[in-house]
Coordinates of C-alpha atoms and ligand atoms in Angstrom, one line a residue:
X327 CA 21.8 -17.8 4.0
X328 CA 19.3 -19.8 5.7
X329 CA 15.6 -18.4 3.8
X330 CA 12.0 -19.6 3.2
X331 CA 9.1 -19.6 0.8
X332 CA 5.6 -20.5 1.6
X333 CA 3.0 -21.6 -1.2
X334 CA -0.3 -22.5 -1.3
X335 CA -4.2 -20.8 -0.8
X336 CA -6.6 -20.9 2.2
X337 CA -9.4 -23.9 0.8
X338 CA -6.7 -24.9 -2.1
X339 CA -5.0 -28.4 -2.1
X340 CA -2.3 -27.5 0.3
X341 CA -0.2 -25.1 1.5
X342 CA 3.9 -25.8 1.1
X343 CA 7.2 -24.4 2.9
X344 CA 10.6 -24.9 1.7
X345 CA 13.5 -23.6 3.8
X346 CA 17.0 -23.7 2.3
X347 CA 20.3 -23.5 4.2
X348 CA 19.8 -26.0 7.2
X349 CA 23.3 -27.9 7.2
X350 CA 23.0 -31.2 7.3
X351 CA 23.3 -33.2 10.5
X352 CA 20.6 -32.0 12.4
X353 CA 17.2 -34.0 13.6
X354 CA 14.3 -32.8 12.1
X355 CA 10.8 -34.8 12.9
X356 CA 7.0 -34.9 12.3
X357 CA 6.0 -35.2 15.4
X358 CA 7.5 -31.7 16.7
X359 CA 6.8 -30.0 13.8
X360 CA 2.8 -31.5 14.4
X361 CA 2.8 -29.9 18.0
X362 CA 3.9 -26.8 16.9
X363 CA 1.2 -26.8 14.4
X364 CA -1.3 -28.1 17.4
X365 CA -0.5 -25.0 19.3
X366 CA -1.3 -22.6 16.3
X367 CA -4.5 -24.2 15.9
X368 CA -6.1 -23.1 19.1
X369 CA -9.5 -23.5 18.4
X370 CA -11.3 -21.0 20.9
X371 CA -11.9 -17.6 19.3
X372 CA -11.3 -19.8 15.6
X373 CA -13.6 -20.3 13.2
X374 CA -15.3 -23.7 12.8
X375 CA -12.8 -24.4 10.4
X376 CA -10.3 -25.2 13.0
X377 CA -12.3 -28.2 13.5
X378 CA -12.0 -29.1 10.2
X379 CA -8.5 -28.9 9.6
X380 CA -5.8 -31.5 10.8
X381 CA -3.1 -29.4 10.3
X382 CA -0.5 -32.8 9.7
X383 CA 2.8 -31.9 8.5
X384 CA 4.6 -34.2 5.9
X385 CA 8.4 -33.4 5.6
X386 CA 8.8 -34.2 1.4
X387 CA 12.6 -33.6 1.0
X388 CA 16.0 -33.0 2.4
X389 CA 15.7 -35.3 5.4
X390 CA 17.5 -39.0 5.3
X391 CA 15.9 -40.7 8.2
X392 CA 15.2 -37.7 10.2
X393 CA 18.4 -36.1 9.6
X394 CA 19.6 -33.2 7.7
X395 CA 21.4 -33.7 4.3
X396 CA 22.4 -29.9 3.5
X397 CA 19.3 -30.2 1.3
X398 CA 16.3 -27.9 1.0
X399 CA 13.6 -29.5 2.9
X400 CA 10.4 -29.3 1.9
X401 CA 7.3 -29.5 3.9
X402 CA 3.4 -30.0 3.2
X403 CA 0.4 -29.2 5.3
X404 CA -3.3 -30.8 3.3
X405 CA -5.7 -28.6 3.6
X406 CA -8.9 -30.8 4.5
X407 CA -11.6 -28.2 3.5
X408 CA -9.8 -28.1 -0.6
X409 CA -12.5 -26.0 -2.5
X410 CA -10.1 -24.5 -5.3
X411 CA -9.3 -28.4 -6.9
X412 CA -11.0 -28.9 -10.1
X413 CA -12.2 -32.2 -9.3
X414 CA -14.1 -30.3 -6.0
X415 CA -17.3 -28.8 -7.6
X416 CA -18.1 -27.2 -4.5
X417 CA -17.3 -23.3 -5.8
X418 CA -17.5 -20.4 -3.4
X419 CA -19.6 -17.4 -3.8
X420 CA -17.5 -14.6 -5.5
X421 CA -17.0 -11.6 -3.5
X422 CA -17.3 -8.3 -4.4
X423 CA -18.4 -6.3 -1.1
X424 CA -14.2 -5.6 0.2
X425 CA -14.1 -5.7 3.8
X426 CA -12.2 -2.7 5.2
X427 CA -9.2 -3.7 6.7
X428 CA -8.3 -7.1 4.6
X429 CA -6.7 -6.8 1.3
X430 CA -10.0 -7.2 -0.5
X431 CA -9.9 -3.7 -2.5
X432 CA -6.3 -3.2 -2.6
X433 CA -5.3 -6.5 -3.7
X434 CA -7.7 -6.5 -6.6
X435 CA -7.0 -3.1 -8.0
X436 CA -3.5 -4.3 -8.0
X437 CA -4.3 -7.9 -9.5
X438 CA -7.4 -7.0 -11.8
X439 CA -9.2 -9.6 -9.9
X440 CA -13.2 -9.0 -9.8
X441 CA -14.0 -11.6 -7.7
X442 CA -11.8 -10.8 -4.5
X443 CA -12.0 -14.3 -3.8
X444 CA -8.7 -14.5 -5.4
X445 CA -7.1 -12.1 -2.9
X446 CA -8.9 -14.2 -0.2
X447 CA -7.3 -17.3 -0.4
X448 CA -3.8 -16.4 0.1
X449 CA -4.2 -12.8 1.7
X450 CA -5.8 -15.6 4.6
X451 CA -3.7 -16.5 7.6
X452 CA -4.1 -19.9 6.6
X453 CA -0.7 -19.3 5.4
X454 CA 0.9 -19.3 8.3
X455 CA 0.4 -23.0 8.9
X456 CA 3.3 -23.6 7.0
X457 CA 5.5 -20.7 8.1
X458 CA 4.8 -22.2 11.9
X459 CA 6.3 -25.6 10.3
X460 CA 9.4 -23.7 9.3
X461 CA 9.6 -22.6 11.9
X462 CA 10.0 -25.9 14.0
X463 CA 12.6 -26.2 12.0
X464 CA 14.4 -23.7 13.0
X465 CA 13.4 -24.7 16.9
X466 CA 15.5 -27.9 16.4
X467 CA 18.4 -25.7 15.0
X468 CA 18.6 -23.3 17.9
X469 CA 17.5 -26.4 20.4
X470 CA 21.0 -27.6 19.3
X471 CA 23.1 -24.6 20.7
X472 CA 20.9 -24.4 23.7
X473 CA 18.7 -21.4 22.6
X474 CA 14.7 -21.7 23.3
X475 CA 11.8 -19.2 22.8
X476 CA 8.4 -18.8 24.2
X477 CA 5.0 -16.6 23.1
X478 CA 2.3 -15.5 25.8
X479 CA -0.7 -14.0 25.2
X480 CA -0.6 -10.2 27.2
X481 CA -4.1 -8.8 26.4
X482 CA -7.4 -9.5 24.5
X483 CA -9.2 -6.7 23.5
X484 CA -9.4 -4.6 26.5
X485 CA -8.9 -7.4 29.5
X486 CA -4.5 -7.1 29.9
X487 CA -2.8 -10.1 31.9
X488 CA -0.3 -8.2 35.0
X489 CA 3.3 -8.1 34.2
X490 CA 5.6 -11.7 34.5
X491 CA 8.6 -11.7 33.4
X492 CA 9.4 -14.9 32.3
X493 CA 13.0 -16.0 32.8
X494 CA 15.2 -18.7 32.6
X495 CA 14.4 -20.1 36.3
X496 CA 10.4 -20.6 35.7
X497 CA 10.7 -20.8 32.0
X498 CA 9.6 -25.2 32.3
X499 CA 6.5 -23.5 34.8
X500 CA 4.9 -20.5 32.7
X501 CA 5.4 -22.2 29.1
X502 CA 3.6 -25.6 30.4
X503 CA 0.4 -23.3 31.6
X504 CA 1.0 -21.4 28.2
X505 CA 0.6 -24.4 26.4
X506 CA -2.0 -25.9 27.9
X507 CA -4.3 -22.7 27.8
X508 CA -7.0 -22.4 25.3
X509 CA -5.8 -18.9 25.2
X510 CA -2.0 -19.1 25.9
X511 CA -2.5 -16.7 28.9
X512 CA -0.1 -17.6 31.9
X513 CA -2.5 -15.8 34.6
X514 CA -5.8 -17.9 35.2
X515 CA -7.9 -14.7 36.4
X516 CA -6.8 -12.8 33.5
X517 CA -7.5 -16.0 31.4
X518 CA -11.4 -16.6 31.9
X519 CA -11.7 -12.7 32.0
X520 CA -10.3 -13.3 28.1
X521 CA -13.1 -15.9 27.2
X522 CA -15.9 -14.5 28.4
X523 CA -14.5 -11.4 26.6
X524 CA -14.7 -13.2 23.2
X525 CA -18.0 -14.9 24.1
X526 CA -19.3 -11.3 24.1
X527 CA -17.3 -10.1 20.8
X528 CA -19.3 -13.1 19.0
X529 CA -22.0 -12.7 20.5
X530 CA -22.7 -8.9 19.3
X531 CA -20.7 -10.0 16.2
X532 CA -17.6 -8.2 16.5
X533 CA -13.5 -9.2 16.8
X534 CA -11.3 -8.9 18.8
X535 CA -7.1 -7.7 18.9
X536 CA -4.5 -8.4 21.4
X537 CA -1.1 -8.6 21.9
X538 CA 1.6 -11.3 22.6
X539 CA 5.1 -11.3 24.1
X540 CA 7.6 -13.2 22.4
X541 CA 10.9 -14.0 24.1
X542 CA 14.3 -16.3 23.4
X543 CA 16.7 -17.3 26.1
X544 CA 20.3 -18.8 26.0
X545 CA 21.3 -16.1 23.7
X546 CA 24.7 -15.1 22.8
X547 CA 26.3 -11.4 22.4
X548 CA 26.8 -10.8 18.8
X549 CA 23.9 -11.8 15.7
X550 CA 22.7 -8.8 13.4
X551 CA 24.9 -5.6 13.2
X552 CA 24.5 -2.0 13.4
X553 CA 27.2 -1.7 10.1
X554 CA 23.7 -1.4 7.8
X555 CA 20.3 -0.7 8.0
X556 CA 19.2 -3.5 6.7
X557 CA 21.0 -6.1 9.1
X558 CA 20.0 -4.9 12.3
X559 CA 18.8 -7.6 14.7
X560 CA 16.1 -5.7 15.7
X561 CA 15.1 -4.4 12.0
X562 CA 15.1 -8.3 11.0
X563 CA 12.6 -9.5 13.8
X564 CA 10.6 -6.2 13.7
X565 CA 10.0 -7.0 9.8
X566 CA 9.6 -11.1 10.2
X567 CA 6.6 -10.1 12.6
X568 CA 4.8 -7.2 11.1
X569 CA 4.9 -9.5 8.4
X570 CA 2.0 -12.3 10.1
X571 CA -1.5 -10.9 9.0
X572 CA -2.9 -8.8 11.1
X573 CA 0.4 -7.6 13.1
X574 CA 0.3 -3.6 12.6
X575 CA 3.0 -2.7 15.6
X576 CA 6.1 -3.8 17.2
X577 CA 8.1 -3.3 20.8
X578 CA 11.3 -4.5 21.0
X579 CA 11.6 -4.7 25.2
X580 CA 10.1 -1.8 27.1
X581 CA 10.1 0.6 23.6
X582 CA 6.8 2.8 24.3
X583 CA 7.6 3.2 28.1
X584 CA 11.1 4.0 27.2
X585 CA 10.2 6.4 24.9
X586 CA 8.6 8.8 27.9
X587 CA 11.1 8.0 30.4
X588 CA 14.5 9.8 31.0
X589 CA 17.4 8.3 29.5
X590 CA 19.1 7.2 33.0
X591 CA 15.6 4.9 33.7
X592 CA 15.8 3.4 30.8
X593 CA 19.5 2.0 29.8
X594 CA 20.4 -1.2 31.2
X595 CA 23.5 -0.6 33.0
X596 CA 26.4 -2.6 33.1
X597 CA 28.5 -4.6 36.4
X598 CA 30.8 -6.9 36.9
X599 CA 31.5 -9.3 39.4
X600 CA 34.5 -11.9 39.9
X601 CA 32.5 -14.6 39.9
X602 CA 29.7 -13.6 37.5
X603 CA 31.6 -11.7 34.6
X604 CA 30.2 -8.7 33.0
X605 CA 26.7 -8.7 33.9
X606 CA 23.1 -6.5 33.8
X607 CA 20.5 -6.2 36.2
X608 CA 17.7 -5.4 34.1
X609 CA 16.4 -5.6 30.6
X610 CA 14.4 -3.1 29.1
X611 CA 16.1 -3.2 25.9
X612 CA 15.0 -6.5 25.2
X613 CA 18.3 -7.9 24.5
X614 CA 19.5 -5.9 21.9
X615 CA 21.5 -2.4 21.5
X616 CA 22.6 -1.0 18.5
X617 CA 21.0 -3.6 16.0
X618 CA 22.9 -6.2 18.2
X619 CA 22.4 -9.3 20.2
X620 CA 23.8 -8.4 23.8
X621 CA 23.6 -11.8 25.3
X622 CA 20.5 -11.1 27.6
X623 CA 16.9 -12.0 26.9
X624 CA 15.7 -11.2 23.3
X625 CA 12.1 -9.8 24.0
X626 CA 9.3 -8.0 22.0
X627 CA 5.6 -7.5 22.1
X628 CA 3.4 -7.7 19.0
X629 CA -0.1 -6.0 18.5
X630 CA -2.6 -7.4 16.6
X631 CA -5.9 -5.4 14.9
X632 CA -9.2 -7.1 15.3
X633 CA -10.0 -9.3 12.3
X634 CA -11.7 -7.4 9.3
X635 CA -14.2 -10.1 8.5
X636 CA -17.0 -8.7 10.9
X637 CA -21.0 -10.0 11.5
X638 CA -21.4 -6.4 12.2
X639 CA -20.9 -5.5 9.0
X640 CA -19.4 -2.3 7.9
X641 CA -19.8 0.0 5.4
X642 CA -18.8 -0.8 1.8
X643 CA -19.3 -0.7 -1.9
X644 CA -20.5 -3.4 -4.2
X645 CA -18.1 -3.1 -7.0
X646 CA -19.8 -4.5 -9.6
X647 CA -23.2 -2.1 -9.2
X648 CA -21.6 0.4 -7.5
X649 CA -24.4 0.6 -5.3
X650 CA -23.4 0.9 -1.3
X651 CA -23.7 -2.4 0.8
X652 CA -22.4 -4.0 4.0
X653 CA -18.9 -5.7 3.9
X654 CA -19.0 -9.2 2.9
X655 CA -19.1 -12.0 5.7
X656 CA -18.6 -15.4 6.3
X657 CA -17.1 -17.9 8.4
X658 CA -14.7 -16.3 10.1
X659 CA -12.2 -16.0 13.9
X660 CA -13.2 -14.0 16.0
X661 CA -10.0 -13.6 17.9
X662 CA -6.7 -15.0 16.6
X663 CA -4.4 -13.6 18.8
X664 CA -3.4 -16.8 20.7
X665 CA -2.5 -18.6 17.4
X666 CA -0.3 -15.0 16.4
X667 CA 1.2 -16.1 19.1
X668 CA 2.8 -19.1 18.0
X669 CA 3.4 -17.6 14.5
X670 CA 5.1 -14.8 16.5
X671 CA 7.4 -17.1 18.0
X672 CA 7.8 -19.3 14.9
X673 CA 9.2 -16.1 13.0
X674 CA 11.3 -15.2 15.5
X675 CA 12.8 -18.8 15.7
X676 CA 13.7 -18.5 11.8
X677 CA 15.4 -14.9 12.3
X678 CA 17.7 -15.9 15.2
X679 CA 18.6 -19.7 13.6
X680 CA 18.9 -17.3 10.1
X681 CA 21.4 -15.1 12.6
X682 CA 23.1 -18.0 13.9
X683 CA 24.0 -19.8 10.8
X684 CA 25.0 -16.6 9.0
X685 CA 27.9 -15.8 11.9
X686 CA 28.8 -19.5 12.7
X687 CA 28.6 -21.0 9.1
X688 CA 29.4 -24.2 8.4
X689 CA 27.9 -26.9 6.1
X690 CA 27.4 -29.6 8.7
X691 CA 26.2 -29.2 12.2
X692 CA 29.7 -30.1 13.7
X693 CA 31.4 -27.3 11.9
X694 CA 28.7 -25.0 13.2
X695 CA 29.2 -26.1 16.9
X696 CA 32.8 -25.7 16.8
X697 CA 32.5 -22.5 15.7
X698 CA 30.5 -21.7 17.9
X699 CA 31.9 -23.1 20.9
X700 CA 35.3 -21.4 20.0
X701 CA 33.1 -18.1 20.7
X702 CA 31.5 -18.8 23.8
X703 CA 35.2 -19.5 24.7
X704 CA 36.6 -16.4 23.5
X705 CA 33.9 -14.4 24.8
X706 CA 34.9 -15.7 28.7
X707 CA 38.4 -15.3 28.3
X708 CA 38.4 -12.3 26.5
X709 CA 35.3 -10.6 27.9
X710 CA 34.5 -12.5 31.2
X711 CA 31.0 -13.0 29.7
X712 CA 29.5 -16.3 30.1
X713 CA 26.0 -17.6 29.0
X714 CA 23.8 -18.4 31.9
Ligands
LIG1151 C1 -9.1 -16.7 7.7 C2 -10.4 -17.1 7.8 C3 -10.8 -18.4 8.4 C4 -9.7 -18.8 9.4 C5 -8.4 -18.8 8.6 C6 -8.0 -17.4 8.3 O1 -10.9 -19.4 7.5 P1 -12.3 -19.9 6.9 O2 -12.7 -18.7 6.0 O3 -12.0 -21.1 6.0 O4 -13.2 -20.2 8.0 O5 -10.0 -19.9 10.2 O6 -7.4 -19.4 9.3 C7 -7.1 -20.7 9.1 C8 -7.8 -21.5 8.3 C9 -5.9 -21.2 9.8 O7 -5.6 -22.4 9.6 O8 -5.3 -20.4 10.5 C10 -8.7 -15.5 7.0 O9 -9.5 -14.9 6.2 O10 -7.5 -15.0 7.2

C-alpha cells in the first residue's frame, strides 16, 4: 500500500517525507517537486517568513538516476529560519497565552508541555511543505496513466469568484492563470477584489478563510469501494483533506446544494450513444457514487477557518499566573488559503495514486500499465465506456 510519514518542526532543522510503495520504474525529479513547492509558497497573505524560506527539495533515497527502484524514497525540505538546533542560540519566547482555535491548550494538556511552543512547531503548517513534496510524487505516478488534478482558489473571506467549471477542453487555459496568480484565483475581477480584501484583514489585524476547489481528470470507473466504511473513495479524500491545518469542512461535487434539492435535480443521469458509450451530462456528484470512482471528474471543495494567530488579540488565559490576558501573537499569515490550495490538491494526488496502485498492483511500472490497460480494455468492450 502506497503511504506516507512526514517529520520535522516549523523553525527545526528540517522537515522530512518518506513515501513507501512507489514501484520502481517511474521518473521522479527535483525540479517538479521544487515547483510544486513554489506554488505552495505564495507569498501574498504569508508571513514574512515566506521570504525567508527556499522551500528546495532534496530527494535522499530510493531514486537511481531519477528513476524509481521499488524503494522508499525519502525527501528533505531545510528549513532556512532553524531556531530549535542547539548550535542556534537564538531561543524563542515561550508561550503560555493559547490562541483559541490552534492546538495551543489542547495539545499541551495532552503533552504536559508548559511552554506551548512545543505544540507550535509541529501543530504549524509548515508541515505541509513536505506533504506537498509527496505529493509530486504522486503527480508523476498518476501523470503516467494520464490522470492530472488542479486547485483554484473559490472565495476569500467574503469576496466568492462566479462559478467555472473547469474541464478537460480549457484545463492548459484556467490552470496557467491559476498558477500564475498571487492568489490562484482564475477570474481577474474576483482576484484584486481578493487582495485588497487581505490588505484590509492586515490592516485591522485580522485573518482571513476561504475555500478552494480541487478537481482530477482522466479518471477511470472503479478506485475505493462501497464494501467498507473505511474504503470509500470519498471517505479517503474527505479524511486526507480535513487533515491540512485549518481545513474544518468538505464537499464532495455539489453536496450542500444537493442536500436541499429534490432527488431528480440532483442525480447525474445516465445515456448512451453509439458512438460515445455510456455517458453523463452533468456532474454534481463529483465523480463518485457509492464510495466509487465513476469515471467522470473527481471534484470537491474545501473550507478553510481564518488563522488563529490574530493582531487583534483575543481573549485568553495566561497559564502560568492564571491571570486573564490577550492570545499570544507573532509573526504570522494572514490568509493561507491559496497555499491550502496546493496542499489540497497534493493530498488528493496521494489518495487517487494510493487508489491506483492498490487495484492495478504491480511492483514495476510496466506491470502496473498492463494492468491497467487490460481494464480500460475491458471496460469498452464490456461496458462501452471509454475515457475521454
Ligand atoms: C505558521 C506560522 C507562520 C507560517 C507558517 C505556518 O510561520 P512563522 O511563525 O515562522 O512566521 O508562515 O507556514 C510556513 C512557514 C510554511 O512554510 O507554510 C503556523 O503557525 O501554522
Amino acid at each position: 500500500m502506497l503511504r506516507f510519514l512526514t517529520a520535522g518542526e516549523s523553525h527545526g532543522k528540517c522537515l522530512v517525507g518518506i513515501i513507501e510503495g512507489v514501484p520502481a520504474g517511474f521518473n521522479i525529479n527535483e525540479v517538479e517537486i521544487n515547483a510544486e513547492l513554489k506554488k505552495r509558497k505564495i507569498a501574498f497573505g504569508r508571513s514574512d517568513r515566506m521570504q525567508i524560506e527556499t522551500d528546495q527539495v532534496e530527494i535522499l533515497s530510493g531514486l537511481n538516476h531519477g528513476v524509481s527502484m521499488g524503494t522508499p524514497i525519502a525527501v528533505m525540505i531545510k528549513n532556512q529560519d532553524d531556531r530549535l538546533s542547539e548550535d542556534n542560540d537564538c531561543l524563542m519566547e515561550a508561550l503560555s497565552s493559547p490562541r483559541p482555535g490552534h492546538a495551543d491548550l489542547a495539545g499541551a494538556m495532552k503533552y504536559h508541555h508548559k511552554d506551548m511552543r512545543n505544540i507550535l512547531e509541529r501543530a504549524s503548517a509548515r508541515e505541509t511543505a513536505a506533504r506537498v513534496a509527496v505529493g509530486a510524487i504522486c503527480k508523476s505516478i498518476l501523470k503516467e496513466f494520464n490522470v492530472t488534478t488542479y486547485s483554484h482558489v473559490l472565495s476569500i473571506g467574503e469576496v466568492s469568484c462566479p462559478m467555472i467549471n473547469i474541464n478537460k477542453e480549457n484545463f492548459d487555459f484556467f490552470t496557467k492563470i491559476i498558477d500564475e496568480s498571487p492568489i490562484r484565483c482564475a477570474i481577474q475581477d474576483t482576484e484584486s477584489d481578493m487582495l485588497d480584501m487581505i490588505n484590509r484583514a492586515r490592516e485591522a489585524g485580522e485573518s482571513l478563510g476561504g475555500c478552494f476547489e480541487i478537481g482530477a481528470f482522466g479518471m477511470i470507473p472503479g478506485l475505493g469501494t462501497y464494501s467498507s466504511w473505511d474504503k470509500r473513495l470519498d471517505a479517503s479524500i474527505a479524511q486526507a483533506i480535513i487533515s491540512i491545518p485549518g481545513i474544518k469542512g468538505i464537499e464532495i461535487g455539489d453536496a450542500v446544494i444537493n442536500s436541499v434539492s429534490p432527488g431528480s435535480a440532483v442525480h447525474d443521469q445516465i445515456y448512451y450513444d453509439e458512438g460515445r458509450g455510456l455517458y453523463r451530462q452533468t456532474n454534481q456528484a463529483g465523480g463518485i457514487e457509492g464510495g466509487v470512482s465513476n469515471g467522470e471528474k473527481i471534484w470537491a471543495r474545501a473550507y478553510m477557518k481564518p488563522i488563529p494567530t490574530l493582531k487583534k488579540a483575543l481573549n485568553s488565559v495566561n497559564t502560568n499566573s492564571w491571570v486573564p490576558e490577550k492570545a499570544h501573537y507573532e509573526r504570522a499569515d494572514v490568509c493561507a488559503v491559496p497555499s491550502a490550495s496546493v496542499i489540497g490538491e497534493a493530498m488528493l494526488a496521494f489518495v487517487l495514486a494510493q487508489e491506483m496502485l492498490a487495484k492495478f498492483g504491480g511492483d514495476n511500472m510496466s506491470e502496473l500499465k498492463s494492468s491497467f490497460d487490460d481494464y480500460l480494455s475491458y471496460l469498452k468492450k464490456e461496458w462501452r465506456w471509454e475515457r475521454i
